[in-house]
Amino acid sequence: MMRAPERECSGRMEPGEDLVVAGCIGQQGTRAFVTSLGSQMAEWFSKGWLQDILNSRDADVTAYQEQLQALGVTEAEAAGEGGILTAIWNLSGAYRAGLSFKLRRIPVHQAAIEICERCGCNPYRLWCGNCMVLVAENGGRIVEFFENLGIPAAVIGSVKEGIAREIHHGDETGYLERPREDEVLRILGQEKTEELKAAGILTE
């Protein structure tokens, strides 16, 4: 089981605030799978489509801290190893705050979904890059800010009283589990993951 790192509370996370995800999830993990399993992937997908994944680069969602603070963002957590669910867990745990969010609202490219289906993994537990969870007084303003920059973003839920972490998936409601091993590590192993980090395909 993956242990969440200690995190300092430098902002605010209070009931009634919105949860926003900016940037698409699982992008670095998707490129890692295509890099390492390209020959297998070519059995199902065109080489041009796979090359487009390798060539794609995410917009830097961390470059707008001053603007976001002015727009009412009170806290943020970058999503990296462990995927978006680990980032949400870490943020909630740091403040001992409850939350409720809808899984299907989280921005994700169709390419990540299709690659994950072939690899038998969960895109929500897949290595991210240039993706953040934000806490904001008015999440709609944050979404509009990012959309004007051409960056996908969505209000996925809100901060709640108590400590329960509710996930809504369609008509089903569950609870967020402790962080697990990233899907890249689970499928490719530690040695290959370290190689991908050294090559800059995966970043801390």
PDB file of N, CA and C in Angstrom, residues 78-142:
ATOM      1  N   ALA A  78      -0.887  19.528  -6.414  1.00  0.00           N
ATOM      2  CA  ALA A  78      -0.498  19.002  -7.717  1.00  0.00           C
ATOM      3  C   ALA A  78      -0.699  17.491  -7.733  1.00  0.00           C
ATOM      4  N   ALA A  79      -1.176  16.983  -8.856  1.00  0.00           N
ATOM      5  CA  ALA A  79      -1.366  15.537  -9.017  1.00  0.00           C
ATOM      6  C   ALA A  79      -0.175  14.965  -9.772  1.00  0.00           C
ATOM      7  N   GLY A  80       0.446  13.941  -9.219  1.00  0.00           N
ATOM      8  CA  GLY A  80       1.600  13.312  -9.849  1.00  0.00           C
ATOM      9  C   GLY A  80       1.513  11.816  -9.712  1.00  0.00           C
ATOM     10  N   GLU A  81       2.507  11.211  -9.064  1.00  0.00           N
ATOM     11  CA  GLU A  81       2.485   9.768  -8.839  1.00  0.00           C
ATOM     12  C   GLU A  81       1.270   9.380  -7.997  1.00  0.00           C
ATOM     13  N   GLY A  82       0.620   8.316  -8.390  1.00  0.00           N
ATOM     14  CA  GLY A  82      -0.575   7.886  -7.683  1.00  0.00           C
ATOM     15  C   GLY A  82      -1.858   8.399  -8.293  1.00  0.00           C
ATOM     16  N   GLY A  83      -1.733   9.392  -9.186  1.00  0.00           N
ATOM     17  CA  GLY A  83      -2.891   9.888  -9.901  1.00  0.00           C
ATOM     18  C   GLY A  83      -3.732  10.892  -9.139  1.00  0.00           C
ATOM     19  N   ILE A  84      -4.851  11.242  -9.729  1.00  0.00           N
ATOM     20  CA  ILE A  84      -5.706  12.292  -9.182  1.00  0.00           C
ATOM     21  C   ILE A  84      -6.320  11.884  -7.849  1.00  0.00           C
ATOM     22  N   LEU A  85      -6.605  10.594  -7.659  1.00  0.00           N
ATOM     23  CA  LEU A  85      -7.215  10.170  -6.402  1.00  0.00           C
ATOM     24  C   LEU A  85      -6.251  10.318  -5.232  1.00  0.00           C
ATOM     25  N   THR A  86      -4.972  10.106  -5.480  1.00  0.00           N
ATOM     26  CA  THR A  86      -3.974  10.330  -4.427  1.00  0.00           C
ATOM     27  C   THR A  86      -3.892  11.808  -4.072  1.00  0.00           C
ATOM     28  N   ALA A  87      -3.938  12.674  -5.071  1.00  0.00           N
ATOM     29  CA  ALA A  87      -3.891  14.115  -4.810  1.00  0.00           C
ATOM     30  C   ALA A  87      -5.089  14.567  -3.983  1.00  0.00           C
ATOM     31  N   ILE A  88      -6.270  14.054  -4.316  1.00  0.00           N
ATOM     32  CA  ILE A  88      -7.472  14.413  -3.560  1.00  0.00           C
ATOM     33  C   ILE A  88      -7.369  13.897  -2.124  1.00  0.00           C
ATOM     34  N   TRP A  89      -6.891  12.658  -1.964  1.00  0.00           N
ATOM     35  CA  TRP A  89      -6.725  12.087  -0.626  1.00  0.00           C
ATOM     36  C   TRP A  89      -5.744  12.920   0.203  1.00  0.00           C
ATOM     37  N   ASN A  90      -4.602  13.264  -0.375  1.00  0.00           N
ATOM     38  CA  ASN A  90      -3.586  14.029   0.356  1.00  0.00           C
ATOM     39  C   ASN A  90      -4.113  15.384   0.804  1.00  0.00           C
ATOM     40  N   LEU A  91      -4.831  16.044  -0.081  1.00  0.00           N
ATOM     41  CA  LEU A  91      -5.358  17.370   0.235  1.00  0.00           C
ATOM     42  C   LEU A  91      -6.400  17.286   1.341  1.00  0.00           C
ATOM     43  N   SER A  92      -7.325  16.349   1.220  1.00  0.00           N
ATOM     44  CA  SER A  92      -8.359  16.176   2.232  1.00  0.00           C
ATOM     45  C   SER A  92      -7.764  15.771   3.577  1.00  0.00           C
ATOM     46  N   GLY A  93      -6.782  14.858   3.523  1.00  0.00           N
ATOM     47  CA  GLY A  93      -6.173  14.384   4.750  1.00  0.00           C
ATOM     48  C   GLY A  93      -5.396  15.455   5.493  1.00  0.00           C
ATOM     49  N   ALA A  94      -4.747  16.328   4.755  1.00  0.00           N
ATOM     50  CA  ALA A  94      -3.964  17.387   5.386  1.00  0.00           C
ATOM     51  C   ALA A  94      -4.836  18.302   6.234  1.00  0.00           C
ATOM     52  N   TYR A  95      -6.048  18.538   5.772  1.00  0.00           N
ATOM     53  CA  TYR A  95      -6.964  19.437   6.483  1.00  0.00           C
ATOM     54  C   TYR A  95      -8.004  18.674   7.311  1.00  0.00           C
ATOM     55  N   ARG A  96      -7.951  17.340   7.262  1.00  0.00           N
ATOM     56  CA  ARG A  96      -8.963  16.514   7.916  1.00  0.00           C
ATOM     57  C   ARG A  96     -10.357  16.987   7.514  1.00  0.00           C
ATOM     58  N   ALA A  97     -10.495  17.191   6.219  1.00  0.00           N
ATOM     59  CA  ALA A  97     -11.735  17.746   5.684  1.00  0.00           C
ATOM     60  C   ALA A  97     -12.502  16.694   4.899  1.00  0.00           C
ATOM     61  N   GLY A  98     -13.815  16.698   5.027  1.00  0.00           N
ATOM     62  CA  GLY A  98     -14.647  15.838   4.221  1.00  0.00           C
ATOM     63  C   GLY A  98     -14.861  16.445   2.851  1.00  0.00           C
ATOM     64  N   LEU A  99     -15.268  15.609   1.918  1.00  0.00           N
ATOM     65  CA  LEU A  99     -15.554  16.106   0.574  1.00  0.00           C
ATOM     66  C   LEU A  99     -16.486  15.155  -0.146  1.00  0.00           C
ATOM     67  N   SER A 100     -17.056  15.646  -1.215  1.00  0.00           N
ATOM     68  CA  SER A 100     -17.929  14.857  -2.064  1.00  0.00           C
ATOM     69  C   SER A 100     -17.651  15.266  -3.501  1.00  0.00           C
ATOM     70  N   PHE A 101     -17.391  14.280  -4.380  1.00  0.00           N
ATOM     71  CA  PHE A 101     -17.091  14.630  -5.764  1.00  0.00           C
ATOM     72  C   PHE A 101     -17.583  13.563  -6.727  1.00  0.00           C
ATOM     73  N   LYS A 102     -17.783  13.978  -7.976  1.00  0.00           N
ATOM     74  CA  LYS A 102     -18.255  13.089  -9.031  1.00  0.00           C
ATOM     75  C   LYS A 102     -17.090  12.703  -9.924  1.00  0.00           C
ATOM     76  N   LEU A 103     -16.839  11.410  -9.991  1.00  0.00           N
ATOM     77  CA  LEU A 103     -15.687  10.899 -10.727  1.00  0.00           C
ATOM     78  C   LEU A 103     -15.751  11.287 -12.202  1.00  0.00           C
ATOM     79  N   ARG A 104     -16.928  11.219 -12.800  1.00  0.00           N
ATOM     80  CA  ARG A 104     -17.051  11.451 -14.233  1.00  0.00           C
ATOM     81  C   ARG A 104     -16.846  12.911 -14.638  1.00  0.00           C
ATOM     82  N   ARG A 105     -16.811  13.798 -13.654  1.00  0.00           N
ATOM     83  CA  ARG A 105     -16.560  15.206 -13.984  1.00  0.00           C
ATOM     84  C   ARG A 105     -15.078  15.515 -14.151  1.00  0.00           C
ATOM     85  N   ILE A 106     -14.214  14.610 -13.717  1.00  0.00           N
ATOM     86  CA  ILE A 106     -12.769  14.857 -13.773  1.00  0.00           C
ATOM     87  C   ILE A 106     -12.308  14.833 -15.230  1.00  0.00           C
ATOM     88  N   PRO A 107     -11.607  15.884 -15.685  1.00  0.00           N
ATOM     89  CA  PRO A 107     -11.179  15.929 -17.091  1.00  0.00           C
ATOM     90  C   PRO A 107     -10.178  14.816 -17.425  1.00  0.00           C
ATOM     91  N   VAL A 108     -10.461  14.088 -18.501  1.00  0.00           N
ATOM     92  CA  VAL A 108      -9.567  13.021 -18.952  1.00  0.00           C
ATOM     93  C   VAL A 108      -9.696  12.896 -20.467  1.00  0.00           C
ATOM     94  N   HIS A 109      -8.575  12.775 -21.161  1.00  0.00           N
ATOM     95  CA  HIS A 109      -8.600  12.596 -22.606  1.00  0.00           C
ATOM     96  C   HIS A 109      -9.041  11.174 -22.954  1.00  0.00           C
ATOM     97  N   GLN A 110      -9.717  11.046 -24.076  1.00  0.00           N
ATOM     98  CA  GLN A 110     -10.153   9.733 -24.535  1.00  0.00           C
ATOM     99  C   GLN A 110      -8.969   8.800 -24.748  1.00  0.00           C
ATOM    100  N   ALA A 111      -7.831   9.354 -25.159  1.00  0.00           N
ATOM    101  CA  ALA A 111      -6.641   8.527 -25.363  1.00  0.00           C
ATOM    102  C   ALA A 111      -6.229   7.826 -24.081  1.00  0.00           C
ATOM    103  N   ALA A 112      -6.283   8.534 -22.961  1.00  0.00           N
ATOM    104  CA  ALA A 112      -5.910   7.924 -21.679  1.00  0.00           C
ATOM    105  C   ALA A 112      -6.866   6.796 -21.328  1.00  0.00           C
ATOM    106  N   ILE A 113      -8.150   7.000 -21.581  1.00  0.00           N
ATOM    107  CA  ILE A 113      -9.143   5.967 -21.280  1.00  0.00           C
ATOM    108  C   ILE A 113      -8.878   4.712 -22.113  1.00  0.00           C
ATOM    109  N   GLU A 114      -8.623   4.901 -23.401  1.00  0.00           N
ATOM    110  CA  GLU A 114      -8.429   3.742 -24.280  1.00  0.00           C
ATOM    111  C   GLU A 114      -7.134   2.996 -23.964  1.00  0.00           C
ATOM    112  N   ILE A 115      -6.065   3.728 -23.683  1.00  0.00           N
ATOM    113  CA  ILE A 115      -4.805   3.066 -23.310  1.00  0.00           C
ATOM    114  C   ILE A 115      -4.970   2.310 -21.997  1.00  0.00           C
ATOM    115  N   CYS A 116      -5.651   2.912 -21.047  1.00  0.00           N
ATOM    116  CA  CYS A 116      -5.861   2.244 -19.759  1.00  0.00           C
ATOM    117  C   CYS A 116      -6.713   0.991 -19.906  1.00  0.00           C
ATOM    118  N   GLU A 117      -7.697   1.033 -20.788  1.00  0.00           N
ATOM    119  CA  GLU A 117      -8.514  -0.163 -21.021  1.00  0.00           C
ATOM    120  C   GLU A 117      -7.650  -1.310 -21.532  1.00  0.00           C
ATOM    121  N   ARG A 118      -6.723  -1.015 -22.436  1.00  0.00           N
ATOM    122  CA  ARG A 118      -5.856  -2.055 -22.986  1.00  0.00           C
ATOM    123  C   ARG A 118      -4.853  -2.565 -21.954  1.00  0.00           C
ATOM    124  N   CYS A 119      -4.436  -1.685 -21.040  1.00  0.00           N
ATOM    125  CA  CYS A 119      -3.447  -2.074 -20.030  1.00  0.00           C
ATOM    126  C   CYS A 119      -4.099  -2.657 -18.779  1.00  0.00           C
ATOM    127  N   GLY A 120      -5.412  -2.567 -18.699  1.00  0.00           N
ATOM    128  CA  GLY A 120      -6.108  -3.083 -17.525  1.00  0.00           C
ATOM    129  C   GLY A 120      -5.847  -2.271 -16.280  1.00  0.00           C
ATOM    130  N   CYS A 121      -5.852  -0.939 -16.441  1.00  0.00           N
ATOM    131  CA  CYS A 121      -5.559  -0.097 -15.283  1.00  0.00           C
ATOM    132  C   CYS A 121      -6.588   1.025 -15.133  1.00  0.00           C
ATOM    133  N   ASN A 122      -6.491   1.701 -14.018  1.00  0.00           N
ATOM    134  CA  ASN A 122      -7.439   2.741 -13.628  1.00  0.00           C
ATOM    135  C   ASN A 122      -6.845   4.119 -13.948  1.00  0.00           C
ATOM    136  N   PRO A 123      -7.443   4.899 -14.851  1.00  0.00           N
ATOM    137  CA  PRO A 123      -6.877   6.207 -15.192  1.00  0.00           C
ATOM    138  C   PRO A 123      -6.850   7.188 -14.024  1.00  0.00           C
ATOM    139  N   TYR A 124      -7.684   6.959 -13.027  1.00  0.00           N
ATOM    140  CA  TYR A 124      -7.732   7.856 -11.874  1.00  0.00           C
ATOM    141  C   TYR A 124      -6.611   7.573 -10.878  1.00  0.00           C
ATOM    142  N   ARG A 125      -5.903   6.476 -11.086  1.00  0.00           N
ATOM    143  CA  ARG A 125      -4.735   6.146 -10.253  1.00  0.00           C
ATOM    144  C   ARG A 125      -3.458   6.126 -11.106  1.00  0.00           C
ATOM    145  N   LEU A 126      -3.496   6.877 -12.189  1.00  0.00           N
ATOM    146  CA  LEU A 126      -2.386   6.894 -13.147  1.00  0.00           C
ATOM    147  C   LEU A 126      -1.611   8.202 -13.051  1.00  0.00           C
ATOM    148  N   TRP A 127      -0.317   8.107 -13.172  1.00  0.00           N
ATOM    149  CA  TRP A 127       0.632   9.222 -13.037  1.00  0.00           C
ATOM    150  C   TRP A 127       0.168  10.437 -13.849  1.00  0.00           C
ATOM    151  N   CYS A 128       0.064  11.558 -13.155  1.00  0.00           N
ATOM    152  CA  CYS A 128      -0.350  12.814 -13.795  1.00  0.00           C
ATOM    153  C   CYS A 128       0.857  13.731 -13.986  1.00  0.00           C
ATOM    154  N   GLY A 129       0.635  14.799 -14.702  1.00  0.00           N
ATOM    155  CA  GLY A 129       1.614  15.867 -14.860  1.00  0.00           C
ATOM    156  C   GLY A 129       0.859  17.104 -15.288  1.00  0.00           C
ATOM    157  N   ASN A 130       1.206  18.253 -14.720  1.00  0.00           N
ATOM    158  CA  ASN A 130       0.487  19.488 -15.042  1.00  0.00           C
ATOM    159  C   ASN A 130      -1.013  19.319 -14.871  1.00  0.00           C
ATOM    160  N   CYS A 131      -1.366  18.857 -13.677  1.00  0.00           N
ATOM    161  CA  CYS A 131      -2.765  18.657 -13.305  1.00  0.00           C
ATOM    162  C   CYS A 131      -2.874  18.966 -11.819  1.00  0.00           C
ATOM    163  N   MET A 132      -3.914  19.693 -11.406  1.00  0.00           N
ATOM    164  CA  MET A 132      -4.047  20.098 -10.016  1.00  0.00           C
ATOM    165  C   MET A 132      -5.475  19.936  -9.514  1.00  0.00           C
ATOM    166  N   VAL A 133      -5.576  19.707  -8.211  1.00  0.00           N
ATOM    167  CA  VAL A 133      -6.843  19.832  -7.511  1.00  0.00           C
ATOM    168  C   VAL A 133      -6.812  21.175  -6.789  1.00  0.00           C
ATOM    169  N   LEU A 134      -7.846  21.964  -6.982  1.00  0.00           N
ATOM    170  CA  LEU A 134      -7.914  23.299  -6.394  1.00  0.00           C
ATOM    171  C   LEU A 134      -9.135  23.413  -5.498  1.00  0.00           C
ATOM    172  N   VAL A 135      -8.990  24.160  -4.417  1.00  0.00           N
ATOM    173  CA  VAL A 135     -10.111  24.491  -3.545  1.00  0.00           C
ATOM    174  C   VAL A 135     -10.399  25.972  -3.749  1.00  0.00           C
ATOM    175  N   ALA A 136     -11.658  26.305  -4.040  1.00  0.00           N
ATOM    176  CA  ALA A 136     -11.977  27.687  -4.387  1.00  0.00           C
ATOM    177  C   ALA A 136     -13.343  28.086  -3.858  1.00  0.00           C
ATOM    178  N   GLU A 137     -13.480  29.357  -3.584  1.00  0.00           N
ATOM    179  CA  GLU A 137     -14.756  29.890  -3.118  1.00  0.00           C
ATOM    180  C   GLU A 137     -15.803  29.825  -4.232  1.00  0.00           C
ATOM    181  N   ASN A 138     -15.370  30.062  -5.458  1.00  0.00           N
ATOM    182  CA  ASN A 138     -16.268  30.012  -6.613  1.00  0.00           C
ATOM    183  C   ASN A 138     -15.569  29.234  -7.721  1.00  0.00           C
ATOM    184  N   GLY A 139     -15.839  27.938  -7.779  1.00  0.00           N
ATOM    185  CA  GLY A 139     -15.146  27.096  -8.738  1.00  0.00           C
ATOM    186  C   GLY A 139     -15.424  27.452 -10.177  1.00  0.00           C
ATOM    187  N   GLY A 140     -16.603  27.984 -10.445  1.00  0.00           N
ATOM    188  CA  GLY A 140     -16.945  28.354 -11.815  1.00  0.00           C
ATOM    189  C   GLY A 140     -16.009  29.399 -12.382  1.00  0.00           C
ATOM    190  N   ARG A 141     -15.576  30.333 -11.562  1.00  0.00           N
ATOM    191  CA  ARG A 141     -14.631  31.359 -12.010  1.00  0.00           C
ATOM    192  C   ARG A 141     -13.294  30.744 -12.378  1.00  0.00           C
ATOM    193  N   ILE A 142     -12.887  29.720 -11.626  1.00  0.00           N
ATOM    194  CA  ILE A 142     -11.608  29.067 -11.895  1.00  0.00           C
ATOM    195  C   ILE A 142     -11.681  28.282 -13.202  1.00  0.00           C
TER     196      ILE A 142
END
